Amino acid sequence: MTDYKQDRASNPQLVEKHPTFWFSDGSLVIAAKSKKRSDHIILFKVHKSVLAHHSPIFRDMFEISDISEKRGREENDLFRSVQQVYEGVPVLEVQDTAEDWAGLLRPMYGEVVASSSRRYNPDLELMLLGLMRLAKKYGMDKLIRLLISLVEAQWPRTLMEWDMYTAHTKKHPEAHLEPVAAIVLATEHGITSILPAAFYMLSQIGIYDDYDSNGPKTKELTARWGLLSQRETKELTARWDLLSQRDYRRLIFGKEALPERIEGSVATLFRCSSWACTGKAALLNSLRDQRDFLSILTSLKLTDIRCSECVETVQDPLRILRELTWDSLPVVFNFEDNISAFPEINDNLTDCDSRPIARPPSPGWANKHTHGLRHEK
């Protein structure tokens, strides 16, 4: 074996020991290039036993290496890269970045992966992207499950959790999560539970509202798709450059489909014959002015509706419409392949004059949501 330190003495690359993961009793040195500087190599002196405990790939690698050494042979291709030593310890050069390796070693040595006192961390998913790819590469399934639980813990997965999140971000705008990195991470690792909230959140963000630019760069509007949000805020931003073409198409599909479906259901919700009834117009105007339909369906002021019959009968159907809107997000954004159609929301809404809708309800979930709302005169 050759001496890694001597080989690097004549090389212009800067070699540096990692300040945290350099253990004096380590049995393996991992050499990785820095993501920030390609001429900067970071060395990690770690324990083979720790790597083998978390990764079956490393465990097999070390076992094969030990067998080869005992037999006095060096023909093993899998471990042939370990032909150098640093201060008497074998060196393994990897193609992964030093930053990802530092992140991977933290949970392996019992450190906190993401130390933050904040309830919502908008940078968590971006930080985990490279780390989880590395964990997947080396078969660290237990670690991947741990990291997935961190992501799921901060993303709303139910309508109730979404309401808690929006209430929190109204008081703390800096806590707005970043949806694109979350979508990328969820797509790569099957975290489907966070996709409804992430896509819905992204649908409210203008295409020019870039996260790294801290707000919209321009007020231009793409007329065909209406991609720029009607309510531009610096708090709602996204890392648009990370979004794949496939997910961008899903986003466009959802932004087109969601308002059409909801507006069609509103027509069924308000069927009052009174010329003074403003319920339908008030709700439709609210829906057209903003993209946050879940918020509008909650904050609609019934005092704006002059029709007393509508005020009495519209509250429960609005709640149901809101719940079904949330439940429909996987279909609206076209990422749940096993569902073939958008739920028939209209079947679950009641006329403003309390008469049952003539069309029979859809089976199953429709009866569950409308229980107690429909009644005969």
Short mmCIF file of C-alpha atoms in Angstrom, two decimals:
data_model
loop_
_atom_site.label_atom_id
_atom_site.label_comp_id
_atom_site.label_asym_id
_atom_site.label_seq_id
_atom_site.Cartn_x
_atom_site.Cartn_y
_atom_site.Cartn_z
CA MET A 1 0.00 0.00 0.00
CA THR A 2 1.11 3.56 -0.70
CA ASP A 3 1.12 6.45 1.76
CA TYR A 4 -1.82 8.78 1.08
CA LYS A 5 -0.17 11.74 2.82
CA GLN A 6 3.00 11.50 0.74
CA ASP A 7 1.03 11.13 -2.49
CA ARG A 8 -0.87 14.31 -1.69
CA ALA A 9 2.23 16.29 -0.74
CA SER A 10 2.95 17.05 -4.40
CA ASN A 11 -0.73 17.56 -5.24
CA PRO A 12 -2.17 21.10 -5.17
CA GLN A 13 -5.37 19.81 -3.54
CA LEU A 14 -5.92 20.91 0.04
CA VAL A 15 -6.34 17.99 2.46
CA GLU A 16 -7.99 18.63 5.82
CA LYS A 17 -9.14 16.47 8.71
CA HIS A 18 -12.78 16.86 9.67
CA PRO A 19 -12.99 18.64 13.04
CA THR A 20 -15.69 16.34 14.45
CA PHE A 21 -15.37 12.96 12.75
CA TRP A 22 -11.69 12.28 13.25
CA PHE A 23 -11.38 9.66 15.96
CA SER A 24 -7.93 8.72 17.20
CA ASP A 25 -8.92 5.05 17.41
CA GLY A 26 -10.63 5.03 14.01
CA SER A 27 -9.97 2.07 11.72
CA LEU A 28 -10.78 3.64 8.32
CA VAL A 29 -10.13 7.02 6.70
CA ILE A 30 -12.76 8.20 4.21
CA ALA A 31 -11.57 10.82 1.71
CA ALA A 32 -14.26 12.96 0.07
CA LYS A 33 -14.16 16.15 -2.00
CA SER A 34 -15.92 19.24 -0.75
CA LYS A 35 -19.05 20.32 -2.61
CA LYS A 36 -18.02 23.96 -2.27
CA ARG A 37 -14.41 23.51 -3.45
CA SER A 38 -13.42 20.65 -5.75
CA ASP A 39 -9.75 21.07 -4.82
CA HIS A 40 -10.54 20.61 -1.14
CA ILE A 41 -10.48 17.05 0.29
CA ILE A 42 -11.94 16.29 3.71
CA LEU A 43 -10.76 13.24 5.65
CA PHE A 44 -12.97 11.34 8.11
CA LYS A 45 -11.31 8.86 10.45
CA VAL A 46 -14.12 6.58 11.56
CA HIS A 47 -14.75 3.04 12.77
CA LYS A 48 -15.42 0.14 10.44
CA SER A 49 -17.67 -1.40 13.08
CA VAL A 50 -19.95 1.67 13.06
CA LEU A 51 -20.21 1.68 9.27
CA ALA A 52 -20.85 -2.06 9.21
CA HIS A 53 -23.56 -1.74 11.87
CA HIS A 54 -25.56 0.75 9.78
CA SER A 55 -24.78 -0.45 6.26
CA PRO A 56 -24.97 -4.04 4.96
CA ILE A 57 -22.94 -2.93 1.95
CA PHE A 58 -20.04 -1.79 4.13
CA ARG A 59 -20.41 -4.90 6.28
CA ASP A 60 -20.04 -7.17 3.25
CA MET A 61 -17.20 -5.04 1.93
CA PHE A 62 -15.20 -5.34 5.14
CA GLU A 63 -15.85 -9.07 5.46
CA ILE A 64 -14.63 -9.73 1.91
CA SER A 65 -11.60 -7.51 2.52
CA ASP A 66 -10.70 -9.41 5.68
CA ILE A 67 -10.94 -12.74 3.84
CA SER A 68 -8.74 -11.44 1.04
CA GLU A 69 -6.12 -10.17 3.47
CA LYS A 70 -6.04 -13.49 5.30
CA ARG A 71 -5.47 -15.31 2.01
CA GLY A 72 -2.80 -12.81 1.02
CA ARG A 73 -4.61 -11.79 -2.16
CA GLU A 74 -5.54 -8.39 -3.57
CA GLU A 75 -7.73 -9.34 -6.50
CA ASN A 76 -10.96 -8.23 -4.81
CA ASP A 77 -12.44 -5.54 -7.09
CA LEU A 78 -14.97 -4.31 -4.53
CA PHE A 79 -12.31 -3.19 -2.08
CA ARG A 80 -9.47 -2.54 -4.49
CA SER A 81 -9.82 1.26 -3.95
CA VAL A 82 -8.45 0.78 -0.42
CA GLN A 83 -4.81 0.50 -1.43
CA GLN A 84 -3.56 3.57 0.43
CA VAL A 85 -2.98 4.36 4.09
CA TYR A 86 -3.02 7.58 6.07
CA GLU A 87 -0.98 7.49 9.27
CA GLY A 88 -1.16 3.71 9.11
CA VAL A 89 -4.94 3.54 8.57
CA PRO A 90 -6.51 2.36 5.27
CA VAL A 91 -7.98 5.12 3.08
CA LEU A 92 -11.22 4.76 1.13
CA GLU A 93 -11.72 7.44 -1.54
CA VAL A 94 -15.41 8.04 -2.31
CA GLN A 95 -17.19 9.98 -5.03
CA ASP A 96 -19.74 11.39 -2.59
CA THR A 97 -19.35 14.92 -1.25
CA ALA A 98 -17.76 15.62 2.11
CA GLU A 99 -20.82 17.59 3.20
CA ASP A 100 -23.09 14.59 2.60
CA TRP A 101 -20.74 12.30 4.47
CA ALA A 102 -20.62 14.68 7.43
CA GLY A 103 -24.42 14.68 7.48
CA LEU A 104 -24.55 10.89 7.21
CA LEU A 105 -22.09 10.34 10.05
CA ARG A 106 -24.02 12.50 12.52
CA PRO A 107 -26.90 10.07 13.12
CA MET A 108 -24.54 7.10 12.84
CA TYR A 109 -22.63 8.46 15.84
CA GLY A 110 -25.75 9.45 17.75
CA GLU A 111 -25.80 13.15 16.94
CA VAL A 112 -28.91 15.16 16.12
CA VAL A 113 -29.48 15.28 12.37
CA ALA A 114 -31.17 18.67 12.28
CA SER A 115 -30.69 20.75 15.40
CA SER A 116 -33.36 23.43 15.34
CA SER A 117 -35.70 24.85 17.94
CA ARG A 118 -38.18 25.79 15.22
CA ARG A 119 -41.37 23.79 14.77
CA TYR A 120 -41.04 24.13 10.99
CA ASN A 121 -37.67 24.17 9.24
CA PRO A 122 -37.87 25.23 5.55
CA ASP A 123 -34.30 24.05 4.89
CA LEU A 124 -34.69 20.52 6.27
CA GLU A 125 -35.61 18.76 3.02
CA LEU A 126 -32.83 20.44 1.04
CA MET A 127 -30.34 19.42 3.70
CA LEU A 128 -31.57 15.82 3.60
CA LEU A 129 -31.55 15.41 -0.20
CA GLY A 130 -27.91 14.42 -0.55
CA LEU A 131 -27.79 12.68 2.81
CA MET A 132 -30.72 10.39 2.03
CA ARG A 133 -29.39 9.59 -1.44
CA LEU A 134 -26.16 8.53 0.22
CA ALA A 135 -27.99 6.48 2.84
CA LYS A 136 -29.97 4.77 0.07
CA LYS A 137 -26.80 4.08 -1.90
CA TYR A 138 -25.28 2.22 1.05
CA GLY A 139 -28.49 0.43 2.04
CA MET A 140 -29.04 2.22 5.36
CA ASP A 141 -32.77 1.51 5.59
CA LYS A 142 -33.09 2.16 9.32
CA LEU A 143 -31.48 5.58 8.96
CA ILE A 144 -33.71 6.41 5.99
CA ARG A 145 -36.80 5.61 8.07
CA LEU A 146 -35.53 7.92 10.80
CA LEU A 147 -35.00 10.78 8.35
CA ILE A 148 -38.41 10.20 6.75
CA SER A 149 -40.00 10.53 10.19
CA LEU A 150 -38.35 13.95 10.61
CA VAL A 151 -39.84 15.13 7.32
CA GLU A 152 -43.30 13.75 8.05
CA ALA A 153 -43.27 15.33 11.51
CA GLN A 154 -43.12 18.86 10.14
CA TRP A 155 -45.38 18.53 7.08
CA PRO A 156 -49.18 18.65 7.45
CA ARG A 157 -50.68 15.29 6.50
CA THR A 158 -54.29 15.96 7.47
CA LEU A 159 -56.60 18.93 7.09
CA MET A 160 -56.43 19.54 10.83
CA GLU A 161 -52.62 19.63 10.71
CA TRP A 162 -52.82 21.99 7.72
CA ASP A 163 -55.01 24.36 9.73
CA MET A 164 -52.52 24.27 12.61
CA TYR A 165 -49.67 25.00 10.20
CA THR A 166 -51.42 27.96 8.55
CA ALA A 167 -52.36 29.41 11.94
CA HIS A 168 -48.71 29.19 13.01
CA THR A 169 -47.32 30.77 9.83
CA LYS A 170 -49.72 33.70 10.09
CA LYS A 171 -47.98 34.64 13.33
CA HIS A 172 -44.54 33.48 12.17
CA PRO A 173 -44.17 34.05 8.39
CA GLU A 174 -40.54 32.92 8.49
CA ALA A 175 -41.77 29.40 9.28
CA HIS A 176 -43.26 28.85 5.81
CA LEU A 177 -42.02 25.48 4.54
CA GLU A 178 -40.39 25.16 1.11
CA PRO A 179 -42.40 22.74 -1.07
CA VAL A 180 -40.14 21.93 -4.05
CA ALA A 181 -37.30 20.27 -2.13
CA ALA A 182 -39.97 18.39 -0.19
CA ILE A 183 -41.56 17.17 -3.43
CA VAL A 184 -38.19 16.01 -4.79
CA LEU A 185 -37.36 14.20 -1.55
CA ALA A 186 -40.81 12.64 -1.29
CA THR A 187 -40.70 11.44 -4.90
CA GLU A 188 -37.28 9.82 -4.49
CA HIS A 189 -38.11 8.04 -1.24
CA GLY A 190 -41.85 7.38 -1.49
CA ILE A 191 -42.98 9.86 1.18
CA THR A 192 -46.42 10.21 -0.38
CA SER A 193 -48.02 11.46 2.84
CA ILE A 194 -46.53 14.97 2.43
CA LEU A 195 -47.26 15.41 -1.29
CA PRO A 196 -50.83 16.78 -0.96
CA ALA A 197 -49.72 19.66 1.27
CA ALA A 198 -46.54 20.29 -0.73
CA PHE A 199 -48.28 20.49 -4.11
CA TYR A 200 -51.15 22.55 -2.72
CA MET A 201 -48.67 24.96 -1.14
CA LEU A 202 -46.69 25.21 -4.38
CA SER A 203 -49.87 26.02 -6.30
CA GLN A 204 -50.13 29.23 -4.28
CA ILE A 205 -46.60 30.42 -5.10
CA GLY A 206 -45.77 32.57 -8.11
CA ILE A 207 -43.27 31.22 -10.63
CA TYR A 208 -41.03 34.24 -10.00
CA ASP A 209 -41.19 33.91 -6.22
CA ASP A 210 -37.82 32.21 -5.84
CA TYR A 211 -36.73 31.01 -2.39
CA ASP A 212 -33.08 31.89 -2.85
CA SER A 213 -33.98 35.37 -4.10
CA ASN A 214 -36.20 35.94 -1.07
CA GLY A 215 -39.28 36.99 -2.97
CA PRO A 216 -40.67 37.79 -6.42
CA LYS A 217 -38.33 39.32 -8.96
CA THR A 218 -41.03 40.61 -11.25
CA LYS A 219 -44.75 41.23 -11.40
CA GLU A 220 -45.16 39.72 -14.88
CA LEU A 221 -48.03 37.31 -15.26
CA THR A 222 -48.06 34.25 -17.45
CA ALA A 223 -51.55 34.76 -18.81
CA ARG A 224 -52.23 31.24 -20.06
CA TRP A 225 -51.60 29.45 -16.79
CA GLY A 226 -51.94 32.26 -14.25
CA LEU A 227 -48.75 31.05 -12.60
CA LEU A 228 -48.14 34.20 -10.61
CA SER A 229 -50.11 34.14 -7.40
CA GLN A 230 -52.71 36.84 -6.96
CA ARG A 231 -51.45 37.52 -3.46
CA GLU A 232 -47.70 37.90 -3.77
CA THR A 233 -45.84 37.72 -0.49
CA LYS A 234 -42.18 37.37 0.25
CA GLU A 235 -42.97 34.60 2.73
CA LEU A 236 -44.33 32.23 0.05
CA THR A 237 -41.37 31.21 -2.09
CA ALA A 238 -40.04 28.02 -3.68
CA ARG A 239 -36.82 26.54 -5.05
CA TRP A 240 -38.23 26.36 -8.56
CA ASP A 241 -34.95 25.23 -10.16
CA LEU A 242 -35.24 21.86 -8.39
CA LEU A 243 -38.67 21.03 -9.80
CA SER A 244 -38.70 18.29 -12.44
CA GLN A 245 -40.66 18.57 -15.68
CA ARG A 246 -42.93 15.75 -14.54
CA ASP A 247 -43.83 17.50 -11.29
CA TYR A 248 -44.20 20.82 -13.08
CA ARG A 249 -46.82 19.23 -15.33
CA ARG A 250 -48.58 17.87 -12.26
CA LEU A 251 -48.60 21.35 -10.78
CA ILE A 252 -50.09 22.91 -13.91
CA PHE A 253 -52.70 20.15 -14.10
CA GLY A 254 -53.72 20.76 -10.49
CA LYS A 255 -53.85 24.53 -10.81
CA GLU A 256 -56.20 24.13 -13.75
CA ALA A 257 -58.35 21.37 -12.26
CA LEU A 258 -58.85 22.48 -8.67
CA PRO A 259 -60.71 25.78 -9.22
CA GLU A 260 -62.85 24.25 -11.97
CA ARG A 261 -63.95 21.41 -9.70
CA ILE A 262 -64.68 23.68 -6.74
CA GLU A 263 -66.54 26.31 -8.76
CA GLY A 264 -68.67 23.58 -10.29
CA SER A 265 -69.61 22.39 -6.81
CA VAL A 266 -70.51 25.90 -5.67
CA ALA A 267 -73.20 25.99 -8.35
CA THR A 268 -74.83 23.04 -6.61
CA LEU A 269 -74.29 24.48 -3.14
CA PHE A 270 -76.32 27.63 -3.86
CA ARG A 271 -79.63 27.01 -5.62
CA CYS A 272 -81.67 29.76 -4.04
CA SER A 273 -84.32 31.33 -6.27
CA SER A 274 -84.36 34.64 -4.39
CA TRP A 275 -83.26 37.61 -6.49
CA ALA A 276 -81.54 39.10 -3.41
CA CYS A 277 -79.37 36.04 -2.71
CA THR A 278 -75.67 36.92 -2.90
CA GLY A 279 -74.25 33.68 -1.54
CA LYS A 280 -73.13 32.12 -4.79
CA ALA A 281 -71.64 35.36 -6.16
CA ALA A 282 -69.79 36.08 -2.90
CA LEU A 283 -68.16 32.67 -2.79
CA LEU A 284 -67.27 32.64 -6.49
CA ASN A 285 -65.69 36.09 -6.24
CA SER A 286 -63.62 34.96 -3.27
CA LEU A 287 -62.44 31.88 -5.14
CA ARG A 288 -61.45 33.89 -8.20
CA ASP A 289 -59.47 36.46 -6.21
CA GLN A 290 -57.17 33.99 -4.45
CA ARG A 291 -55.56 30.59 -4.85
CA ASP A 292 -55.84 29.39 -1.26
CA PHE A 293 -59.19 27.65 -1.56
CA LEU A 294 -58.96 25.93 1.82
CA SER A 295 -58.57 29.29 3.52
CA ILE A 296 -61.39 30.92 1.57
CA LEU A 297 -63.82 28.11 2.37
CA THR A 298 -63.09 28.76 6.05
CA SER A 299 -63.06 32.56 6.10
CA LEU A 300 -66.13 33.23 3.94
CA LYS A 301 -68.17 35.82 5.85
CA LEU A 302 -71.75 34.61 6.04
CA THR A 303 -72.79 38.16 6.99
CA ASP A 304 -72.14 39.06 3.35
CA ILE A 305 -74.92 36.68 2.37
CA ARG A 306 -78.23 38.51 2.62
CA CYS A 307 -80.35 35.42 2.05
CA SER A 308 -81.38 34.02 5.46
CA GLU A 309 -82.10 30.56 4.06
CA CYS A 310 -78.60 30.32 2.59
CA VAL A 311 -76.98 31.39 5.88
CA GLU A 312 -78.83 28.62 7.70
CA THR A 313 -78.01 25.83 5.27
CA VAL A 314 -74.60 26.64 3.81
CA GLN A 315 -72.25 26.11 6.77
CA ASP A 316 -72.19 22.30 6.84
CA PRO A 317 -71.89 21.95 3.04
CA LEU A 318 -68.99 24.42 3.07
CA ARG A 319 -67.22 22.33 5.69
CA ILE A 320 -67.80 19.20 3.65
CA LEU A 321 -66.61 20.89 0.47
CA ARG A 322 -63.42 21.91 2.26
CA GLU A 323 -62.78 18.38 3.58
CA LEU A 324 -63.38 16.82 0.18
CA THR A 325 -61.12 19.40 -1.46
CA TRP A 326 -58.29 18.27 0.81
CA ASP A 327 -59.03 14.59 0.23
CA SER A 328 -59.03 15.17 -3.53
CA LEU A 329 -55.56 16.75 -3.72
CA PRO A 330 -53.76 13.48 -4.67
CA VAL A 331 -56.06 13.14 -7.67
CA VAL A 332 -56.11 16.83 -8.57
CA PHE A 333 -52.31 16.90 -8.80
CA ASN A 334 -52.22 13.50 -10.48
CA PHE A 335 -49.74 11.68 -8.24
CA GLU A 336 -52.00 8.92 -6.92
CA ASP A 337 -52.27 6.54 -9.86
CA ASN A 338 -54.64 4.08 -8.21
CA ILE A 339 -57.44 6.67 -8.10
CA SER A 340 -59.08 7.17 -11.46
CA ALA A 341 -61.29 10.20 -10.97
CA PHE A 342 -61.95 13.29 -8.89
CA PRO A 343 -64.62 12.62 -6.22
CA GLU A 344 -68.11 13.77 -7.09
CA ILE A 345 -68.23 16.62 -4.60
CA ASN A 346 -71.64 17.75 -5.84
CA ASP A 347 -73.23 14.59 -4.47
CA ASN A 348 -72.31 15.67 -0.95
CA LEU A 349 -73.78 19.18 -0.88
CA THR A 350 -77.25 20.26 0.17
CA ASP A 351 -79.58 22.77 -1.49
CA CYS A 352 -79.93 26.09 0.26
CA ASP A 353 -83.65 25.42 0.69
CA SER A 354 -82.79 22.14 2.51
CA ARG A 355 -84.38 19.93 -0.13
CA PRO A 356 -82.35 16.85 -1.06
CA ILE A 357 -80.51 16.98 -4.35
CA ALA A 358 -82.24 14.79 -6.91
CA ARG A 359 -79.04 13.01 -7.94
CA PRO A 360 -78.37 9.96 -5.72
CA PRO A 361 -75.20 10.10 -3.61
CA SER A 362 -72.08 8.23 -4.62
CA PRO A 363 -71.57 5.02 -2.66
CA GLY A 364 -69.26 4.68 0.30
CA TRP A 365 -67.54 7.87 1.32
CA ALA A 366 -70.37 10.10 0.10
CA ASN A 367 -72.84 8.67 2.60
CA LYS A 368 -70.26 9.00 5.35
CA HIS A 369 -69.70 12.72 4.74
CA THR A 370 -73.35 13.66 4.28
CA HIS A 371 -74.77 11.76 7.23
CA GLY A 372 -77.15 14.06 9.09
CA LEU A 373 -77.21 16.75 6.41
CA ARG A 374 -79.88 15.42 4.09
CA HIS A 375 -83.43 15.32 5.33
CA GLU A 376 -86.89 15.26 3.82
CA LYS A 377 -89.45 17.94 4.47
#
